[in-house]
mmCIF file of C-alpha atoms in Angstrom:
data_model
loop_
_atom_site.group_PDB
_atom_site.id
_atom_site.type_symbol
_atom_site.label_atom_id
_atom_site.label_comp_id
_atom_site.label_asym_id
_atom_site.label_seq_id
_atom_site.Cartn_x
_atom_site.Cartn_y
_atom_site.Cartn_z
ATOM 1 C CA UNK F 141 103.800 114.514 150.653
ATOM 2 C CA UNK F 142 105.443 116.979 152.063
ATOM 3 C CA UNK F 143 105.961 117.809 155.467
ATOM 4 C CA UNK F 144 103.532 120.653 157.412
ATOM 5 C CA UNK F 145 105.521 122.333 159.735
ATOM 6 C CA UNK F 146 102.882 125.022 161.392
ATOM 7 C CA UNK F 147 104.695 127.985 163.753
ATOM 8 C CA UNK F 148 102.066 128.543 167.678
ATOM 9 C CA UNK F 149 102.452 131.089 170.397
ATOM 10 C CA UNK F 150 99.681 130.751 172.518
ATOM 11 C CA UNK F 151 97.953 126.768 173.728
ATOM 12 C CA UNK F 152 94.411 127.799 171.774
ATOM 13 C CA UNK F 153 96.644 127.757 168.037
ATOM 14 C CA UNK F 154 99.064 124.811 169.858
ATOM 15 C CA UNK F 155 94.815 122.592 169.905
ATOM 16 C CA UNK F 156 93.751 124.082 166.365
ATOM 17 C CA UNK F 157 97.277 123.075 165.063
ATOM 18 C CA UNK F 158 97.172 119.641 166.175
ATOM 19 C CA UNK F 159 93.504 118.917 165.109
ATOM 20 C CA UNK F 160 94.389 120.122 161.045
ATOM 21 C CA UNK F 161 96.890 117.174 160.938
ATOM 22 C CA UNK F 162 100.157 119.322 161.727
ATOM 23 C CA UNK F 163 103.296 116.928 160.904
ATOM 24 C CA UNK F 164 104.828 119.534 163.238
ATOM 25 C CA UNK F 165 105.224 122.787 165.223
ATOM 26 C CA UNK F 166 107.434 124.667 166.384
ATOM 27 C CA UNK F 167 107.071 127.590 168.741
ATOM 28 C CA UNK F 168 107.653 131.130 169.596
ATOM 29 C CA UNK F 169 106.297 133.788 171.664
ATOM 30 C CA UNK F 170 106.695 137.898 169.441
ATOM 31 C CA UNK F 171 105.768 136.960 166.716
ATOM 32 C CA UNK F 172 105.021 140.891 165.162
ATOM 33 C CA UNK F 173 108.553 140.705 166.430
ATOM 34 C CA UNK F 174 110.000 137.882 163.906
ATOM 35 C CA UNK F 175 110.122 135.444 166.698
ATOM 36 C CA UNK F 176 111.564 134.493 170.497
ATOM 37 C CA UNK F 177 112.352 131.917 172.068
ATOM 38 C CA UNK F 178 108.999 131.291 174.362
ATOM 39 C CA UNK F 179 108.307 130.702 178.191
ATOM 40 C CA UNK F 180 108.930 127.197 179.754
ATOM 41 C CA UNK F 181 105.671 127.298 180.860
ATOM 42 C CA UNK F 182 104.663 127.624 177.135
ATOM 43 C CA UNK F 183 106.724 124.625 176.098
ATOM 44 C CA UNK F 184 105.696 122.221 178.845
ATOM 45 C CA UNK F 185 102.393 122.255 178.830
ATOM 46 C CA UNK F 186 102.484 121.905 174.686
ATOM 47 C CA UNK F 187 104.903 119.031 174.309
ATOM 48 C CA UNK F 188 102.218 117.360 177.008
ATOM 49 C CA UNK F 189 99.190 118.135 174.610
ATOM 50 C CA UNK F 190 101.567 117.031 171.226
ATOM 51 C CA UNK F 191 102.701 114.059 173.188
ATOM 52 C CA UNK F 192 99.151 113.525 173.947
ATOM 53 C CA UNK F 193 97.655 113.164 170.454
ATOM 54 C CA UNK F 194 97.050 110.063 168.548
ATOM 55 C CA UNK F 195 100.445 111.044 166.187
ATOM 56 C CA UNK F 196 102.559 111.605 168.439
ATOM 57 C CA UNK F 197 103.033 115.769 167.480
ATOM 58 C CA UNK F 198 106.756 116.641 167.517
ATOM 59 C CA UNK F 199 107.769 119.973 168.605
ATOM 60 C CA UNK F 200 109.978 122.418 167.848
ATOM 61 C CA UNK F 201 111.340 125.152 170.321
ATOM 62 C CA UNK F 202 112.631 128.035 168.790
ATOM 63 C CA UNK F 203 115.448 129.722 170.101
ATOM 64 C CA UNK F 204 116.318 132.969 169.634
ATOM 65 C CA UNK F 205 116.737 135.041 172.949
ATOM 66 C CA UNK F 206 115.869 139.215 171.543
ATOM 67 C CA UNK F 207 114.827 140.284 167.830
ATOM 68 C CA UNK F 208 117.345 141.657 165.995
ATOM 69 C CA UNK F 209 120.759 140.783 163.834
ATOM 70 C CA UNK F 210 121.551 136.316 164.990
ATOM 71 C CA UNK F 211 125.101 137.518 166.500
ATOM 72 C CA UNK F 212 125.828 136.651 170.310
ATOM 73 C CA UNK F 213 125.495 138.996 172.615
ATOM 74 C CA UNK F 214 128.574 139.468 174.487
ATOM 75 C CA UNK F 215 130.381 136.692 176.723
ATOM 76 C CA UNK F 216 127.826 134.881 177.827
ATOM 77 C CA UNK F 217 125.502 134.185 174.904
ATOM 78 C CA UNK F 218 126.398 131.433 174.144
ATOM 79 C CA UNK F 219 125.945 130.132 177.423
ATOM 80 C CA UNK F 220 122.384 130.728 177.561
ATOM 81 C CA UNK F 221 121.804 129.549 174.243
ATOM 82 C CA UNK F 222 122.759 126.174 175.513
ATOM 83 C CA UNK F 223 121.000 126.808 178.732
ATOM 84 C CA UNK F 224 117.737 128.316 176.580
ATOM 85 C CA UNK F 225 118.183 124.749 174.557
ATOM 86 C CA UNK F 226 118.868 122.260 178.239
ATOM 87 C CA UNK F 227 115.590 124.317 179.512
ATOM 88 C CA UNK F 228 113.551 122.646 175.906
ATOM 89 C CA UNK F 229 115.356 119.284 175.556
ATOM 90 C CA UNK F 230 115.106 118.744 179.249
ATOM 91 C CA UNK F 231 110.941 119.195 178.611
ATOM 92 C CA UNK F 232 111.047 117.099 176.350
ATOM 93 C CA UNK F 233 110.881 119.107 173.178
ATOM 94 C CA UNK F 234 111.850 117.031 170.093
ATOM 95 C CA UNK F 235 113.926 119.995 167.733
ATOM 96 C CA UNK F 236 115.181 123.718 168.960
ATOM 97 C CA UNK F 237 115.935 126.711 165.889
ATOM 98 C CA UNK F 238 118.897 128.502 165.960
ATOM 99 C CA UNK F 239 121.135 130.401 163.775
ATOM 100 C CA UNK F 240 124.585 132.741 165.087
ATOM 101 C CA UNK F 241 125.744 134.485 162.624
ATOM 102 C CA UNK F 242 129.277 136.339 163.030
ATOM 103 C CA UNK F 243 130.245 139.903 161.968
ATOM 104 C CA UNK F 244 130.920 139.262 158.556
ATOM 105 C CA UNK F 245 127.733 137.927 157.647
ATOM 106 C CA UNK F 246 128.906 134.013 157.773
ATOM 107 C CA UNK F 247 127.586 131.589 159.584
ATOM 108 C CA UNK F 248 129.733 131.171 163.836
ATOM 109 C CA UNK F 249 130.772 127.858 162.963
ATOM 110 C CA UNK F 250 132.098 127.645 166.745
ATOM 111 C CA UNK F 251 128.980 128.628 168.276
ATOM 112 C CA UNK F 252 126.951 126.222 166.410
ATOM 113 C CA UNK F 253 128.614 123.842 166.450
ATOM 114 C CA UNK F 254 128.891 124.308 170.715
ATOM 115 C CA UNK F 255 124.986 124.607 170.101
ATOM 116 C CA UNK F 256 123.961 121.625 167.608
ATOM 117 C CA UNK F 257 126.438 119.872 170.718
ATOM 118 C CA UNK F 258 124.876 120.878 173.363
ATOM 119 C CA UNK F 259 120.923 119.792 171.665
ATOM 120 C CA UNK F 260 121.929 116.478 171.163
ATOM 121 C CA UNK F 261 119.763 114.221 170.760
ATOM 122 C CA UNK F 262 117.827 116.644 169.212
ATOM 123 C CA UNK F 263 117.218 117.660 165.635
ATOM 124 C CA UNK F 264 118.525 121.484 165.427
ATOM 125 C CA UNK F 265 116.792 123.591 162.537
ATOM 126 C CA UNK F 266 118.820 126.476 161.581
ATOM 127 C CA UNK F 267 116.195 129.550 161.228
ATOM 128 C CA UNK F 268 115.754 132.177 159.215
ATOM 129 C CA UNK F 269 119.645 133.682 159.594
ATOM 130 C CA UNK F 270 120.158 132.152 156.529
ATOM 131 C CA UNK F 271 117.848 134.427 155.336
ATOM 132 C CA UNK F 272 121.110 136.959 155.934
ATOM 133 C CA UNK F 273 124.132 135.375 155.510
ATOM 134 C CA UNK F 274 126.241 137.300 153.169
ATOM 135 C CA UNK F 275 127.318 133.278 150.767
ATOM 136 C CA UNK F 276 124.131 131.638 151.257
ATOM 137 C CA UNK F 277 126.059 128.224 149.813
ATOM 138 C CA UNK F 278 128.764 128.287 151.670
ATOM 139 C CA UNK F 279 127.002 129.270 154.568
ATOM 140 C CA UNK F 280 124.432 125.449 154.120
ATOM 141 C CA UNK F 281 128.193 123.536 153.659
ATOM 142 C CA UNK F 282 128.723 125.109 157.013
ATOM 143 C CA UNK F 283 126.289 123.883 157.953
ATOM 144 C CA UNK F 284 125.923 121.110 157.052
ATOM 145 C CA UNK F 285 129.314 119.927 157.817
ATOM 146 C CA UNK F 286 127.619 120.345 161.633
ATOM 147 C CA UNK F 287 125.266 118.822 161.367
ATOM 148 C CA UNK F 288 121.973 120.618 161.165
ATOM 149 C CA UNK F 289 118.757 118.573 159.967
ATOM 150 C CA UNK F 290 116.758 121.373 158.796
ATOM 151 C CA UNK F 291 117.503 124.981 157.192
ATOM 152 C CA UNK F 292 114.265 127.007 157.614
ATOM 153 C CA UNK F 293 114.684 129.917 154.610
ATOM 154 C CA UNK F 294 112.537 132.456 152.606
ATOM 155 C CA UNK F 295 114.856 132.102 149.663
ATOM 156 C CA UNK F 296 116.779 135.527 151.299
ATOM 157 C CA UNK F 297 113.555 137.268 150.025
ATOM 158 C CA UNK F 298 110.208 139.032 151.619
ATOM 159 C CA UNK F 299 108.280 135.646 150.989
ATOM 160 C CA UNK F 300 108.526 131.937 150.072
ATOM 161 C CA UNK F 301 106.851 132.990 146.853
ATOM 162 C CA UNK F 302 109.692 135.941 146.646
ATOM 163 C CA UNK F 303 112.366 133.183 146.949
ATOM 164 C CA UNK F 304 111.404 130.550 145.497
ATOM 165 C CA UNK F 305 113.414 130.258 143.323
ATOM 166 C CA UNK F 306 116.396 130.374 145.255
ATOM 167 C CA UNK F 307 114.815 128.125 147.509
ATOM 168 C CA UNK F 308 113.999 125.480 144.868
ATOM 169 C CA UNK F 309 118.257 126.174 144.099
ATOM 170 C CA UNK F 310 119.370 125.517 147.129
ATOM 171 C CA UNK F 311 116.533 121.928 147.400
ATOM 172 C CA UNK F 312 118.455 121.068 144.306
ATOM 173 C CA UNK F 313 121.813 121.161 145.639
ATOM 174 C CA UNK F 314 121.503 120.148 148.743
ATOM 175 C CA UNK F 315 117.831 118.744 149.410
ATOM 176 C CA UNK F 316 119.699 115.214 149.941
ATOM 177 C CA UNK F 317 121.786 116.634 153.233
ATOM 178 C CA UNK F 318 119.507 118.569 154.940
ATOM 179 C CA UNK F 319 115.451 119.385 155.004
ATOM 180 C CA UNK F 320 115.289 122.509 153.434
ATOM 181 C CA UNK F 321 112.075 124.478 154.843
ATOM 182 C CA UNK F 322 110.297 127.037 153.752
ATOM 183 C CA UNK F 323 108.847 129.471 154.768
ATOM 184 C CA UNK F 324 108.059 132.979 155.008
ATOM 185 C CA UNK F 325 104.270 134.166 154.314
ATOM 186 C CA UNK F 326 103.091 131.152 153.530
ATOM 187 C CA UNK F 327 99.587 130.351 154.917
ATOM 188 C CA UNK F 328 96.445 127.971 153.380
ATOM 189 C CA UNK F 329 96.211 130.229 150.343
ATOM 190 C CA UNK F 330 99.720 129.885 148.192
ATOM 191 C CA UNK F 331 101.003 126.485 150.060
ATOM 192 C CA UNK F 332 100.090 124.577 147.220
ATOM 193 C CA UNK F 333 101.738 127.356 145.374
ATOM 194 C CA UNK F 334 105.090 127.547 147.361
ATOM 195 C CA UNK F 335 105.238 123.443 147.605
ATOM 196 C CA UNK F 336 105.366 123.362 143.334
ATOM 197 C CA UNK F 337 108.169 126.411 142.565
ATOM 198 C CA UNK F 338 110.207 125.796 145.600
ATOM 199 C CA UNK F 339 109.921 121.739 145.310
ATOM 200 C CA UNK F 340 110.919 121.898 148.974
ATOM 201 C CA UNK F 341 110.113 118.988 150.968
ATOM 202 C CA UNK F 342 108.699 120.604 154.097
ATOM 203 C CA UNK F 343 106.799 124.284 154.425
ATOM 204 C CA UNK F 344 106.384 126.274 157.361
ATOM 205 C CA UNK F 345 104.016 128.929 158.346
ATOM 206 C CA UNK F 346 101.725 130.101 161.326
ATOM 207 C CA UNK F 347 98.888 130.308 159.071
ATOM 208 C CA UNK F 348 98.338 133.781 161.876
ATOM 209 C CA UNK F 349 94.754 136.183 161.359
ATOM 210 C CA UNK F 350 94.257 139.482 164.055
ATOM 211 C CA UNK F 351 91.294 137.882 167.470
ATOM 212 C CA UNK F 352 89.926 140.334 168.868
ATOM 213 C CA UNK F 353 89.737 140.353 172.787
ATOM 214 C CA UNK F 354 86.807 139.332 174.707
ATOM 215 C CA UNK F 355 87.547 141.352 177.166
ATOM 216 C CA UNK F 356 85.303 144.074 177.509
ATOM 217 C CA UNK F 357 88.000 146.039 180.548
ATOM 218 C CA UNK F 358 88.140 150.402 180.487
ATOM 219 C CA UNK F 359 84.526 150.185 178.282
ATOM 220 C CA UNK F 360 84.614 153.241 175.565
ATOM 221 C CA UNK F 361 87.908 153.616 176.576
ATOM 222 C CA UNK F 362 91.244 153.779 173.903
ATOM 223 C CA UNK F 363 93.216 150.704 175.159
ATOM 224 C CA UNK F 364 96.523 151.242 176.414
ATOM 225 C CA UNK F 365 99.714 150.209 173.346
ATOM 226 C CA UNK F 366 102.525 147.538 175.589
ATOM 227 C CA UNK F 367 104.774 148.438 172.558
ATOM 228 C CA UNK F 368 106.947 150.959 172.073
ATOM 229 C CA UNK F 369 107.407 150.212 168.987
ATOM 230 C CA UNK F 370 105.088 152.073 166.436
ATOM 231 C CA UNK F 371 102.576 149.437 164.757
ATOM 232 C CA UNK F 372 102.889 147.055 167.482
ATOM 233 C CA UNK F 373 99.501 145.298 168.394
ATOM 234 C CA UNK F 374 96.871 146.839 170.366
ATOM 235 C CA UNK F 375 96.677 144.714 173.537
ATOM 236 C CA UNK F 376 92.455 144.677 172.575
ATOM 237 C CA UNK F 377 93.710 141.937 170.158
ATOM 238 C CA UNK F 378 96.192 139.421 169.350
ATOM 239 C CA UNK F 379 96.866 136.856 166.861
ATOM 240 C CA UNK F 380 96.615 133.316 166.539
ATOM 241 C CA UNK F 381 96.184 130.601 164.019
ATOM 242 C CA UNK F 382 93.141 129.823 161.557
ATOM 243 C CA UNK F 383 92.324 126.890 162.185
ATOM 244 C CA UNK F 384 90.779 126.757 158.300
ATOM 245 C CA UNK F 385 94.088 128.231 156.465
ATOM 246 C CA UNK F 386 96.110 125.564 158.962
ATOM 247 C CA UNK F 387 93.898 122.784 157.090
ATOM 248 C CA UNK F 388 94.098 123.686 153.667
ATOM 249 C CA UNK F 389 98.322 124.254 154.385
ATOM 250 C CA UNK F 390 98.489 120.684 155.487
ATOM 251 C CA UNK F 391 96.033 119.543 152.457
ATOM 252 C CA UNK F 392 98.203 121.048 150.834
ATOM 253 C CA UNK F 393 101.045 119.191 152.656
ATOM 254 C CA UNK F 394 99.370 116.042 151.902
ATOM 255 C CA UNK F 395 98.223 116.501 148.355
ATOM 256 C CA UNK F 396 102.671 117.484 147.120
ATOM 257 C CA UNK F 397 104.022 115.389 144.990
ATOM 258 C CA UNK F 398 107.208 115.191 146.890
#
């Protein structure tokens, strides 16, 4: 049986993930840009919901202050990550997902050591920054030495399906030392295939769908975009966890031979 970790960006999605039977929930904001640190109010409310659930589902907080690369933002960058980790720990998160690289494309070992220490006793996931490193095997060895508990990866590809061969190689080589979590484009329809092809002990997905707004403001007028990026979500729609996809995602993990 594999672990089903669902990614949520709002409380409605958290409630649906709990109802679907998620083993773990990761919280983030702005999934359309790859995810950034969730607001502390959202994190606090989600932890309270999860703790009230009969199975006591753990909440993992993404710690990523901005979109883009995974380098620290100047001399205050490390202190910012430490502060966000402290906030997540204080409100009861079970773990944090973080990742820092250096300009050379390798894990910033000194910064990650400080972050793992700052997070204790929370479990630390090294997020998909791993899919941007120059030498993945060397990077994973470094993370194990630093005490990282989980590795979130698409195998260096756009999706876990495309990166399945590399994910399986990481599971085979390092699966006894940290939890390899397959991620990237996984949903209820392909979760079973990902588990079969990668052998991963855990899968991660948002199982999201586009939901139209129930607001009828500015009737007949074109919605005003708040995001500057071309292709950004319009304000008359949002991304939310799809309950049926989430249930299939969890069932695939339950039925896995692991």
